[in-house]
Each structure stands twice: as C-alpha cells, then as structure tokens.
mmCIF file of C-alpha atoms and ligand atoms in Angstrom:
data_model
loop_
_atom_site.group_PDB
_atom_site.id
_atom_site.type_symbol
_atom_site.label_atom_id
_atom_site.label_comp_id
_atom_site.label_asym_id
_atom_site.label_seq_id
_atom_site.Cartn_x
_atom_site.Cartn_y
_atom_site.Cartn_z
ATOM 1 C CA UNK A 427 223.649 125.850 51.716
ATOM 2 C CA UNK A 428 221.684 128.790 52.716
ATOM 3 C CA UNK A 429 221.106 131.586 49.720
ATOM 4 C CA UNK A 430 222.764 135.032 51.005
ATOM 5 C CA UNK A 431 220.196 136.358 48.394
ATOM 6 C CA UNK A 432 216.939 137.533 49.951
ATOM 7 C CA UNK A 433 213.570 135.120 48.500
ATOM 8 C CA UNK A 434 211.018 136.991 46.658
ATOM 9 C CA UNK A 435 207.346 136.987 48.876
ATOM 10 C CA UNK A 436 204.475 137.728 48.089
ATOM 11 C CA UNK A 437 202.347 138.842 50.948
ATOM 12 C CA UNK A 438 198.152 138.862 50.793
ATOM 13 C CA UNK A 439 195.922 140.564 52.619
ATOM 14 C CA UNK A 440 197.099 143.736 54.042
ATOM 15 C CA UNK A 441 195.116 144.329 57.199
ATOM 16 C CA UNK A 442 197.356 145.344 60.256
ATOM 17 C CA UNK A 443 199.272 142.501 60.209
ATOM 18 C CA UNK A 444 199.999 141.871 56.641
ATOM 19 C CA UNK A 445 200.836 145.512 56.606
ATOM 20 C CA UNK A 446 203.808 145.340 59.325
ATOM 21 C CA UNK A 447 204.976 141.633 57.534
ATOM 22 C CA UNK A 448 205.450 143.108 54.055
ATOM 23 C CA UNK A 449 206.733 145.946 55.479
ATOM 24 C CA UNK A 450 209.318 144.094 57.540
ATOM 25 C CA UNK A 451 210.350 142.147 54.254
ATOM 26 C CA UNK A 452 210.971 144.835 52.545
ATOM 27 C CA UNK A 453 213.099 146.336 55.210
ATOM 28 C CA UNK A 454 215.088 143.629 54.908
ATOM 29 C CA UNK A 455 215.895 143.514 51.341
ATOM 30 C CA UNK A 456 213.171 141.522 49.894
ATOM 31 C CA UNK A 457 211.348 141.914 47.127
ATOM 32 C CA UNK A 458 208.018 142.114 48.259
ATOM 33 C CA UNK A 459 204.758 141.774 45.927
ATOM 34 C CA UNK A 460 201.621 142.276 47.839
ATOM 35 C CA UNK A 461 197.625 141.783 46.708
ATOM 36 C CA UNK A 462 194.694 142.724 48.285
ATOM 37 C CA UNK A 463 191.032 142.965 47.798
ATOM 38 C CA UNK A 464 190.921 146.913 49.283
ATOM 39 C CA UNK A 465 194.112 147.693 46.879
ATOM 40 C CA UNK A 466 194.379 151.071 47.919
ATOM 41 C CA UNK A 467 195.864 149.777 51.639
ATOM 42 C CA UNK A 468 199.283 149.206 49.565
ATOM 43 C CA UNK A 469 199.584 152.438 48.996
ATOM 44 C CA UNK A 470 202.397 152.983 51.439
ATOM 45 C CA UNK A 471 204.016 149.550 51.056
ATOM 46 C CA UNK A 472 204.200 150.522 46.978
ATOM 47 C CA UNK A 473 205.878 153.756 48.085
ATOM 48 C CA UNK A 474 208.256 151.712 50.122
ATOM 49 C CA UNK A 475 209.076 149.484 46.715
ATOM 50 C CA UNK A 476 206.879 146.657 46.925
ATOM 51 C CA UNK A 477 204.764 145.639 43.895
ATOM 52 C CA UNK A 478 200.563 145.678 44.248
ATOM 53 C CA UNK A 479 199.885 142.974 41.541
ATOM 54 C CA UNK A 480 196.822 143.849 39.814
ATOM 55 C CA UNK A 481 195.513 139.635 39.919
ATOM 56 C CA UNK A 482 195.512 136.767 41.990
ATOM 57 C CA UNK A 483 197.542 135.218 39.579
ATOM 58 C CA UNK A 484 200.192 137.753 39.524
ATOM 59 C CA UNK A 485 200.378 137.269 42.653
ATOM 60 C CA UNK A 486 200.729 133.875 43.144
ATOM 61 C CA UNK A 487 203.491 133.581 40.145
ATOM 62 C CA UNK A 488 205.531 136.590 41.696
ATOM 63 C CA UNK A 489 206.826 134.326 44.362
ATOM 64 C CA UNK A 490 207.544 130.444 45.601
ATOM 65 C CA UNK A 491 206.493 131.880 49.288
ATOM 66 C CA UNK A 492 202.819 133.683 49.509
ATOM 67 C CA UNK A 493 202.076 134.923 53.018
ATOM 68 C CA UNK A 494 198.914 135.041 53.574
ATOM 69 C CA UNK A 495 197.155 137.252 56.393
ATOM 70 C CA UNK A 496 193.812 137.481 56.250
ATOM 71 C CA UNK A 497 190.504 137.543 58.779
ATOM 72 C CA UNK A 498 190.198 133.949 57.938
ATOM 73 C CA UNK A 499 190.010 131.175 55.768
ATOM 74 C CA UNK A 500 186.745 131.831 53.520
ATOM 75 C CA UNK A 501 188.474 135.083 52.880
ATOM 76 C CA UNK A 502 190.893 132.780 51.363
ATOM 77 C CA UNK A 503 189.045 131.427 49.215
ATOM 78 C CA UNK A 504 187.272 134.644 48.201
ATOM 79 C CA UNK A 505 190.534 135.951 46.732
ATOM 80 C CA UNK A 506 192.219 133.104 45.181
ATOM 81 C CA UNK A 507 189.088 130.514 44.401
ATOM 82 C CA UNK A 508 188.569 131.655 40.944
ATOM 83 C CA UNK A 509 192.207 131.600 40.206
ATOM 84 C CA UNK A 510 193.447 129.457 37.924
ATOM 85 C CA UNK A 511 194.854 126.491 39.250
ATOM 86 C CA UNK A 512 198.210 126.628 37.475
ATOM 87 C CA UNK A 513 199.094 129.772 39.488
ATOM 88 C CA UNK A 514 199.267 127.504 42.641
ATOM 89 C CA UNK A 515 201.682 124.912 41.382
ATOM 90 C CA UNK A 516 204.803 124.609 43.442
ATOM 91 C CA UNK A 517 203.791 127.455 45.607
ATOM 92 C CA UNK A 518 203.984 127.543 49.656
ATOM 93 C CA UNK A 519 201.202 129.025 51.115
ATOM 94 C CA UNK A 520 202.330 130.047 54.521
ATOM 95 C CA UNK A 521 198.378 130.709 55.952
ATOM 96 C CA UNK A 522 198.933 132.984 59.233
ATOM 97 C CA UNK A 523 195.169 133.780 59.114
ATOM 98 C CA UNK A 524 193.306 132.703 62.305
ATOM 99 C CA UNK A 525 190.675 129.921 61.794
ATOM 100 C CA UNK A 526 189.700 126.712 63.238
ATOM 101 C CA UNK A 527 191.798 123.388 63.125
ATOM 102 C CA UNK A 528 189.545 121.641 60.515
ATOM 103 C CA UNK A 529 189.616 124.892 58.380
ATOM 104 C CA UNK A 530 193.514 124.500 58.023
ATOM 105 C CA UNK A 531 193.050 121.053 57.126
ATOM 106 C CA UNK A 532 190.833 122.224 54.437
ATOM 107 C CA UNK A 533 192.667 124.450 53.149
ATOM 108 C CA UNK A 534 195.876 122.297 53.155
ATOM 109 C CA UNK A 535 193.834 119.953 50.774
ATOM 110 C CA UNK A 536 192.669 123.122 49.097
ATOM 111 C CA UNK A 537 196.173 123.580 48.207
ATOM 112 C CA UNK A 538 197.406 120.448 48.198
ATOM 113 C CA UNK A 539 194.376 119.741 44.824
ATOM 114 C CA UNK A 540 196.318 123.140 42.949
ATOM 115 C CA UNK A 541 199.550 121.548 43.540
ATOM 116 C CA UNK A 542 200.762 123.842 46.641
ATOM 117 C CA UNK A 543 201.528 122.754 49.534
ATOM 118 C CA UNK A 544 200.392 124.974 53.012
ATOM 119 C CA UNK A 545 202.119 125.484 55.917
ATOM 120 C CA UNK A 546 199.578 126.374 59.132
ATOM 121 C CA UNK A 547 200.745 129.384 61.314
ATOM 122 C CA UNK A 548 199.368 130.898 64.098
ATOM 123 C CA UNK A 549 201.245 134.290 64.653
ATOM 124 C CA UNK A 550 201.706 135.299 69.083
ATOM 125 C CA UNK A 551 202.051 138.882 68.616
ATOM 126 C CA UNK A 552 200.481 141.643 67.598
ATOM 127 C CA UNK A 553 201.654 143.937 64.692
ATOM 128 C CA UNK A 554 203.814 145.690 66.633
ATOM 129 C CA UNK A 555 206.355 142.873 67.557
ATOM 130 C CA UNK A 556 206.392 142.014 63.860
ATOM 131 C CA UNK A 557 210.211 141.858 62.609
ATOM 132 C CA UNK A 558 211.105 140.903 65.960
ATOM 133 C CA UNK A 559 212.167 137.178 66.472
ATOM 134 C CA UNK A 560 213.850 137.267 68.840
ATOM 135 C CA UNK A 561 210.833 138.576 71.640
ATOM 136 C CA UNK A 562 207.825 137.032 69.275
ATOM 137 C CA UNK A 563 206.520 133.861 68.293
ATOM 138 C CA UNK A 564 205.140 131.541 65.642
ATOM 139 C CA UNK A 565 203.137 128.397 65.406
ATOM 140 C CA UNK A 566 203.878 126.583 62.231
ATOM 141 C CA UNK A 567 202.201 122.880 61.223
ATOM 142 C CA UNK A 568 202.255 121.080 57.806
ATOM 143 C CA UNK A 569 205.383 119.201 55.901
ATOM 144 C CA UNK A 570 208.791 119.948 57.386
ATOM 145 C CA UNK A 571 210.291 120.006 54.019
ATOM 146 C CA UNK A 572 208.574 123.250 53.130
ATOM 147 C CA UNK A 573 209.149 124.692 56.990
ATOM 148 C CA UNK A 574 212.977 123.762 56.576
ATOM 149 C CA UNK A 575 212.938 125.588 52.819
ATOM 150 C CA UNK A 576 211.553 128.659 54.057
ATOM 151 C CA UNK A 577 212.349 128.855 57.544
ATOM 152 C CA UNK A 578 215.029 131.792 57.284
ATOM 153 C CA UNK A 579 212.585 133.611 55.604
ATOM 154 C CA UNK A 580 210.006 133.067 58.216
ATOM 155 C CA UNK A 581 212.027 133.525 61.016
ATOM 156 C CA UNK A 582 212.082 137.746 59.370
ATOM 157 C CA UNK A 583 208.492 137.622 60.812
ATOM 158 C CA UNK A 584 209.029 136.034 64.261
ATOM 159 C CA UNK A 585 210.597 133.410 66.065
ATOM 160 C CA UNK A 586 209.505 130.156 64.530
ATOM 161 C CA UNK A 587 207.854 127.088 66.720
ATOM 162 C CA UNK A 588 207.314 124.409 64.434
ATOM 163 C CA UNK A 589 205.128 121.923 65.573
ATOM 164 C CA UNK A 590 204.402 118.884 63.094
ATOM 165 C CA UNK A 591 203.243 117.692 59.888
ATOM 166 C CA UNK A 592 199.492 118.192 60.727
ATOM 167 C CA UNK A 593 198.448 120.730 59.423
ATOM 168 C CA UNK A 594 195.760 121.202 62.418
ATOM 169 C CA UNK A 595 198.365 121.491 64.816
ATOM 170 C CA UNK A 596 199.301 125.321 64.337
ATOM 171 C CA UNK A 597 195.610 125.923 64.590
ATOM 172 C CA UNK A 598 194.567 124.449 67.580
ATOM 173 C CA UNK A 599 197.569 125.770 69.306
ATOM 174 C CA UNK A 600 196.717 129.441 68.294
ATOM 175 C CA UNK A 601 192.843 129.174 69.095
ATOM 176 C CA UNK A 602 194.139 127.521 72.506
ATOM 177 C CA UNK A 603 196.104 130.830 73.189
ATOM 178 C CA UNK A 604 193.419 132.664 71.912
ATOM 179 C CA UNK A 605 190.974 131.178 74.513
ATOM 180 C CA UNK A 606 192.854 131.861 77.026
ATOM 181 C CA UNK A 607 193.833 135.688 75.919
ATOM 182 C CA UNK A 608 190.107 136.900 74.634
ATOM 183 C CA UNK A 609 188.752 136.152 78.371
ATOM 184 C CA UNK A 610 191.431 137.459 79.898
ATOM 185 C CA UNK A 611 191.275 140.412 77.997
ATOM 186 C CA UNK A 612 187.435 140.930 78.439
ATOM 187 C CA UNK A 613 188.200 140.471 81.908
ATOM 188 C CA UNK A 614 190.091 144.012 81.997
ATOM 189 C CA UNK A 615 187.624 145.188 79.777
ATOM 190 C CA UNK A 616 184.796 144.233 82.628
ATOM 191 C CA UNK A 617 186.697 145.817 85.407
ATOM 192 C CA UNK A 618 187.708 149.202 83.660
ATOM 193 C CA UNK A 619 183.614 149.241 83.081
ATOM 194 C CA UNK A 620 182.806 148.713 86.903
ATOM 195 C CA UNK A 621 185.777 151.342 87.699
ATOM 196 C CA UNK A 622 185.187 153.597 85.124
ATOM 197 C CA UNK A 623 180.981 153.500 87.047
ATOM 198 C CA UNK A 624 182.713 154.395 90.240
ATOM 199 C CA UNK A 625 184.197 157.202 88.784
ATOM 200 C CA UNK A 626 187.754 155.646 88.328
ATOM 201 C CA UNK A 627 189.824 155.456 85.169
ATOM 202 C CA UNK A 628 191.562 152.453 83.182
ATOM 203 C CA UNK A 629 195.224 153.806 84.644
ATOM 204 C CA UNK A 630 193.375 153.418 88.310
ATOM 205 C CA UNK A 631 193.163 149.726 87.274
ATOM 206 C CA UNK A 632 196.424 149.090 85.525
ATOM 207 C CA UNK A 633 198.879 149.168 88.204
ATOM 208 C CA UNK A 634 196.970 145.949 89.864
ATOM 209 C CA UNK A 635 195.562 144.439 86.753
ATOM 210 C CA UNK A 636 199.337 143.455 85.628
ATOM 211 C CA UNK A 637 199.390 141.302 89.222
ATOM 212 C CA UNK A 638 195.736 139.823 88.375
ATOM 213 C CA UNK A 639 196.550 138.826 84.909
ATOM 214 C CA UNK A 640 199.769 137.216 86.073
ATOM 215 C CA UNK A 641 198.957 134.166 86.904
ATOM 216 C CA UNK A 642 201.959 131.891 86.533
ATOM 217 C CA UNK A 643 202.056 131.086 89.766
ATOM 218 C CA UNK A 644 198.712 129.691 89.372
ATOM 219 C CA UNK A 645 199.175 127.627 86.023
ATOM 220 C CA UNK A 646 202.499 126.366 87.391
ATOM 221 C CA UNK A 647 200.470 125.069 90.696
ATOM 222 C CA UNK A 648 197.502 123.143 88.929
ATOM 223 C CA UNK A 649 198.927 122.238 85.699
ATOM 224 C CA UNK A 650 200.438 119.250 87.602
ATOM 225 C CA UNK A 651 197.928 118.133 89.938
ATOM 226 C CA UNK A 652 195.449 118.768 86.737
ATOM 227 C CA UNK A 653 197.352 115.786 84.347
ATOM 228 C CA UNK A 654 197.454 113.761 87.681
ATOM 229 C CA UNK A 655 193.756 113.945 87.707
ATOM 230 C CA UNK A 656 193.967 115.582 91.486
ATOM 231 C CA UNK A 657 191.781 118.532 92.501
ATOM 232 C CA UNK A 658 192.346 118.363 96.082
ATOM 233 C CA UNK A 659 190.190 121.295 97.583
ATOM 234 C CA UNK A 660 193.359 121.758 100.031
ATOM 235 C CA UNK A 661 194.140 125.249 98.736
ATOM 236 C CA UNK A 662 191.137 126.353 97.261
ATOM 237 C CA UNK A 663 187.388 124.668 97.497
ATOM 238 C CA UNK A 664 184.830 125.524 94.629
ATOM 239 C CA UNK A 665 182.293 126.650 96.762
ATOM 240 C CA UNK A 666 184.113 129.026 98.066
ATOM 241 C CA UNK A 667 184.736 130.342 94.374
ATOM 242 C CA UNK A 668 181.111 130.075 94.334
ATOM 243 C CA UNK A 669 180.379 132.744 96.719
ATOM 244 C CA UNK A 670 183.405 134.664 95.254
ATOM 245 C CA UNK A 671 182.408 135.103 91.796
ATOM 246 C CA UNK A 672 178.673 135.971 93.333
ATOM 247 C CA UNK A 673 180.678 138.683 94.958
ATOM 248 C CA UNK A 674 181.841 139.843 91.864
ATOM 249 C CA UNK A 675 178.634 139.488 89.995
ATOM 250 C CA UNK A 676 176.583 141.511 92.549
ATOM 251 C CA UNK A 677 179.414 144.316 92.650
ATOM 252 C CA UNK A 678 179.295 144.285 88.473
ATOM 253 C CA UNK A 679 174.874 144.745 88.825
ATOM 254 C CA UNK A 680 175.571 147.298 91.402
ATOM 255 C CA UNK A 681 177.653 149.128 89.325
ATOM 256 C CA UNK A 682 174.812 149.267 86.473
ATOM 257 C CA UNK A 683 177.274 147.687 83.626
ATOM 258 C CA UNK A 684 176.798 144.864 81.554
ATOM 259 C CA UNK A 685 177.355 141.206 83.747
ATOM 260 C CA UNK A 686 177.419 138.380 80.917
ATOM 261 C CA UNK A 687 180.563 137.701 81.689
ATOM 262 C CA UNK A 688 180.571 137.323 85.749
ATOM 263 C CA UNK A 689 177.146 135.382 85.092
ATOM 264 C CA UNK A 690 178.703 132.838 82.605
ATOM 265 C CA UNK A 691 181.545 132.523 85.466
ATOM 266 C CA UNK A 692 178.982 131.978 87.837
ATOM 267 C CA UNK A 693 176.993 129.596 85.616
ATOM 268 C CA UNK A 694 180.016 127.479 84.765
ATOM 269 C CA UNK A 695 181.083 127.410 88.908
ATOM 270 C CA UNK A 696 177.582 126.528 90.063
ATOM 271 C CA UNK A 697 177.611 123.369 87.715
ATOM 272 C CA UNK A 698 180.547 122.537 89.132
ATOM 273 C CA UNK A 699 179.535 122.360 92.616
ATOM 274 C CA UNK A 700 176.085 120.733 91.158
ATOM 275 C CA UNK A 701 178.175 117.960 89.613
ATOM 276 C CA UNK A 702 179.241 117.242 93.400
ATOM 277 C CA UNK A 703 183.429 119.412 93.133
ATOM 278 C CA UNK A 704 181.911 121.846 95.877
ATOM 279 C CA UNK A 705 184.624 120.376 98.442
ATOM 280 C CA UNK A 706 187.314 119.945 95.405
ATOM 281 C CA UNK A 707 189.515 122.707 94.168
ATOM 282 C CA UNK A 708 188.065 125.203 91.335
ATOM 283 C CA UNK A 709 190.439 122.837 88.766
ATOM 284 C CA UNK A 710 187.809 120.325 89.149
ATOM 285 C CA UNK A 711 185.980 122.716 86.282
ATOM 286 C CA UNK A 712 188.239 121.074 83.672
ATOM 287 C CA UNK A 713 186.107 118.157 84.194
ATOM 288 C CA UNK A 714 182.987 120.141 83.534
ATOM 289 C CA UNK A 715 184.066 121.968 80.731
ATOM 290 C CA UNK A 716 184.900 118.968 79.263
ATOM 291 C CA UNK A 717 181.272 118.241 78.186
ATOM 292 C CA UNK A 718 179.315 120.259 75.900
ATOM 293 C CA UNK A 719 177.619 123.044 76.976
ATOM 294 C CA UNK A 720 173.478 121.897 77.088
HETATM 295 P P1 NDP B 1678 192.105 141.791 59.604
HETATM 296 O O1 NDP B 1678 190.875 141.068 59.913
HETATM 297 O O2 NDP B 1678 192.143 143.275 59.769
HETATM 298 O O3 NDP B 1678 192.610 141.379 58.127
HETATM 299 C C1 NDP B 1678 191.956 141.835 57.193
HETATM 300 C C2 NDP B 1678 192.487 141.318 55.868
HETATM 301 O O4 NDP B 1678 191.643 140.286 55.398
HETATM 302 C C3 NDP B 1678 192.425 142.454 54.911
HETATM 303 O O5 NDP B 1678 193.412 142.288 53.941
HETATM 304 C C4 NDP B 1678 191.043 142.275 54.317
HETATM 305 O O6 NDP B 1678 190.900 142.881 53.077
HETATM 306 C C5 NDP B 1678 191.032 140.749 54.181
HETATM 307 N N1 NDP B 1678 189.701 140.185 54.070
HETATM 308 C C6 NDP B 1678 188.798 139.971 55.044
HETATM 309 N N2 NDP B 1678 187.680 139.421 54.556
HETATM 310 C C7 NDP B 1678 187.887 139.278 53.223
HETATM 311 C C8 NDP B 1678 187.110 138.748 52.161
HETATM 312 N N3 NDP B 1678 185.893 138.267 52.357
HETATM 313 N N4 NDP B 1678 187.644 138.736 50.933
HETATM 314 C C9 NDP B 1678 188.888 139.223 50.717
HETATM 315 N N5 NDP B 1678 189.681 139.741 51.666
HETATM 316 C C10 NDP B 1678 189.177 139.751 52.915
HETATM 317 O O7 NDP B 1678 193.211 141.137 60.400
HETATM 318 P P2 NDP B 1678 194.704 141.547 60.805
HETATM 319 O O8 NDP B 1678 195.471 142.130 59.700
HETATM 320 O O9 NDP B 1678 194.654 142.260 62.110
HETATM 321 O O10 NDP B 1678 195.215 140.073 61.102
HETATM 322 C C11 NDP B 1678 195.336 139.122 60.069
HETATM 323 C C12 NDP B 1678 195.240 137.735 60.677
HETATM 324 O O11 NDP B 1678 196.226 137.630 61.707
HETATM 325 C C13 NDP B 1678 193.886 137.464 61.335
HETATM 326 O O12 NDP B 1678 193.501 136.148 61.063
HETATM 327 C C14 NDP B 1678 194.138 137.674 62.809
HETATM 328 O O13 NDP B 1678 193.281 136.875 63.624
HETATM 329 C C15 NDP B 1678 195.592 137.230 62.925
HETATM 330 N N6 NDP B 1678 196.283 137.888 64.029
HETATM 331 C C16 NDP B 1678 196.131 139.239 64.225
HETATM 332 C C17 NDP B 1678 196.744 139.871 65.281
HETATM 333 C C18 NDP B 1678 196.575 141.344 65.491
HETATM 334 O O14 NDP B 1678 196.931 141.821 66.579
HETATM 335 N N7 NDP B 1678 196.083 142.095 64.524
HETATM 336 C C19 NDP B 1678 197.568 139.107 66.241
HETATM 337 C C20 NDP B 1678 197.745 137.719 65.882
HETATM 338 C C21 NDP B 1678 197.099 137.148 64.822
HETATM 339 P P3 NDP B 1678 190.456 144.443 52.977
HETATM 340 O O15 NDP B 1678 191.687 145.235 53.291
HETATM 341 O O16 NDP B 1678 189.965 144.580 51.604
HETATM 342 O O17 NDP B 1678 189.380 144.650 54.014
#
C-alpha cells in the first residue's frame, strides 16, 4: 500500500540539477537533507527548509533514498569514499550523475560492498523541466525491487523509464542520447559562428535551425532499412554527401571560423566512400563507425 506520507531524501551534490531536484522535493512536502562539497550552494535550499548536513555520514543516515547529482562518478567517490561504511547500509543510491556504462557498474559494486544497493539514472531534461513528469524523462537500471520501492518518489523528479536490472543499462542509454544531442548541438553552435561572420545573428538562424534539427523524418526512414542491413543509395548516395559536406567545409574556411567539426564530417564521409559505400546511401556510415577510429 502506498505511504500518503512523503519519504525523507537526501539529495548530494547541488550543481544546477541537484539544486532544482531538492528544490522540487521540498515543494512537495518532503523533507529534504542535502550535502555538498561547496556547502554554501544550499544556502537557498536551507532557507526553503531543507537540512545542509555538516558530514557524509549525516547525510547518508538522514534518509533510505540519497539522490545523487554530481559531474560524475569519481566525484562520487570523492565525497562519500572515506565514509564509513555503516552509513551505506540499507541505503538506495539513486546515481543521476552522467558517466560511462562500466562506471555505473562500478559503482553499483561500490555500493553493493557498503551494503547499498544503486539504482543507474540518466536524467532527459535539463533543470528546468525538473518537477515535471509528465513532459520529462528518466532512465533508471539496477534491481526492480528498489525502482518499485521508490518509484513514487522518483517519479517527483520526472517521468520514470525503467529499463532493467543492469545496472549499465541507464548509462549507455543516456550517453547514447548524449551522442546524439552534443553534435547536434555543436552543430548550431557551428552555424551561429559562420552567420554571426556574415554579419547575421543566432535569431537569423533559429527560425530554420528548428526544421534542420528535426529530423524525424529522417530517423523514421533509415532506422528500418538500417536493422535490415540495406543502404540502398536510392534516395541519397554518399558521394554525393561527399561533395556536400565539402560544401559546407569550404563555406565554414571562408567564413574564417573554426572547421573541426565539418572536417571530422568530412573525414568520417570520405572513409566511407574509401571503404567502397560511394554508390550506397550515407547510412552505410554505421558500418564505418562501427570500427575504431585508427
Ligand atoms: P555539475 O557538473 O554542475 O554538478 C556539479 C556537482 O558535482 C556539484 O555539486 C559539485 O560540487 C559536484 N562535484 C563535481 N566534482 C566534484 C568533486 N571532485 N568532489 C565533490 N563534488 C564534486 O552538473 P549539473 O548539476 O548540471 O548536473 C549534474 C549531473 O546531471 C551531471 O552528471 C550532468 O551530466 C547531469 N545532467 C545535467 C543536465 C543539465 O542540463 N545540467 C541535464 C541532464 C543531466 P561543487 O558545488 O562543490 O562544485
């Protein structure tokens, strides 16, 4: 039967993000106890009525569910490796810091050796969307049990997508989205710099960058014909991707602005065509960029 009463969290870390998740607890009636290794960022949060605890361990005891936001795992272990193990035991450590897949298997040992258990998450928004589950998203991984106990408690954060008992899991889904949003980011970065050296602004760029950086249509299209293994060059061939993204290289050295990214592009499309995909579609890249980089 679900408790009515609001669980006690604790909530390290208090960077952006752990700053909008304790401060969406306690808007909803939680008692909130927050730790930090700057403690001076919980100034507001302490106005609000959460408690700074002045240790790890204080920390750690104050509640059965410790959020923990941080840059990444080692900062983990900064704050809580000289804490006494007995501060961990029985404790869920819900780790929404980004890091790699084998990191969050380390650290679910990590835990697992004090006696907690971890639960991987890999938060989809930023701050802002915080305390907003029904828009937002959350990638959870590690023993269901736990997810299941706390899952009301999570969902105050975000939605909640739970997706397994490996601890990995939650991980590798993040850094997959993250792949995919850095470089698309940079990408509006790169253009605002070419625009902004033609004398045009960011808000010049906007109104078509949504369009450019929707590419649903796109994903949709391959993601089919890319599990089937076909990269028919009947809609699109690589070397004619080839010549575009030379277009787009020559227009970014023209411009006088930095072109690591359109010559990376270039680099990865001209191996491509080397590896004999110049007639196939620009999907056939999957198959390149599945081998290591020399
Ligand atoms: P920050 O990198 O700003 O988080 C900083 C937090 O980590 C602070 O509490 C900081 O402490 C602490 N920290 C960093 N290094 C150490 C260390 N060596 N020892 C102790 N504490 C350390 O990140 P955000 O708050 O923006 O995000 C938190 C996590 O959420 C990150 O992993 C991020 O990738 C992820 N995320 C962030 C999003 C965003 O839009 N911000 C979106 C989705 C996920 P101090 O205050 O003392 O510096």
């Amino acid at each position: 039967m679900p408790s009515t009463t609001p669980a006690p969290v604790t909530v390290i870390g208090l960077g952006p993000m752990g700053l909008a998740m304790a401060g969406a607890y306690l808007e909803h009636g939680h008692r909130v106890t927050v730790f930090n290794r700057t403690p001076s960022r919980a100034d507001g949060l302490v106005a609000r009525g959460a408690h700074l605890a002045a240790t790890a361990e204080e920390a750690l005891t104050a509640s059965e569910l410790v959020v923990l936001s941080l840059t990444d795992y080692d900062a983990m272990y900064a704050l809580l490796g000289g804490t006494d193990p007995a501060a961990f035991s029985g404790r869920v450590l819900v780790n929404l810091s980004s890091d790699t897949p084998d990191k969050a298997r380390a650290g679910a040992a990590w835990a697992a050796e004090r006696g907690a258990t971890q639960l991987t998450g890999g938060v989809l928004t930023p701050p802002a969307g915080i305390g907003d589950p029904a828009t937002t998203s959350t990638f959870y991984s590690g023993p269901l049990a736990a997810f299941e106990a706390h899952r009301a408690t999570l969902g105050v954060l975000t939605g909640t997508d739970y997706r397994g008992e490996n601890p990995g899991t939650a991980a590798l889904l993040y850094q997959l989205n993250m792949t995919m949003f850095w470089t698309a980011l940079t990408s509006y970065w790169q253009a605002v710099a070419v625009a902004n050296a033609h004398g045009l602004k960011a808000a010049d760029v906007l109104p078509f960058a949504r369009d450019a950086l929707n590419l649903t249509q796109f994903l949709e299209f391959y993601t089919p014909r890319i599990d089937a293994g076909d990269h028919a060059g009947d809609v699109d061939r690589l070397a004619m991707g080839v010549a575009s993204v030379e277009h787009v290289l020559h227009t970014v050295v023209d411009a006088g602005v930095d072109s690591a990214l359109p010559a990376a592009v270039l680099d990865i499309f001209r191996r491509g065509v080397a590896a004999g995909h110049g007639a196939d579609s620009s999907s056939s890249l999957v198959e390149i960029l599945k081998r290591p980089s020399s």
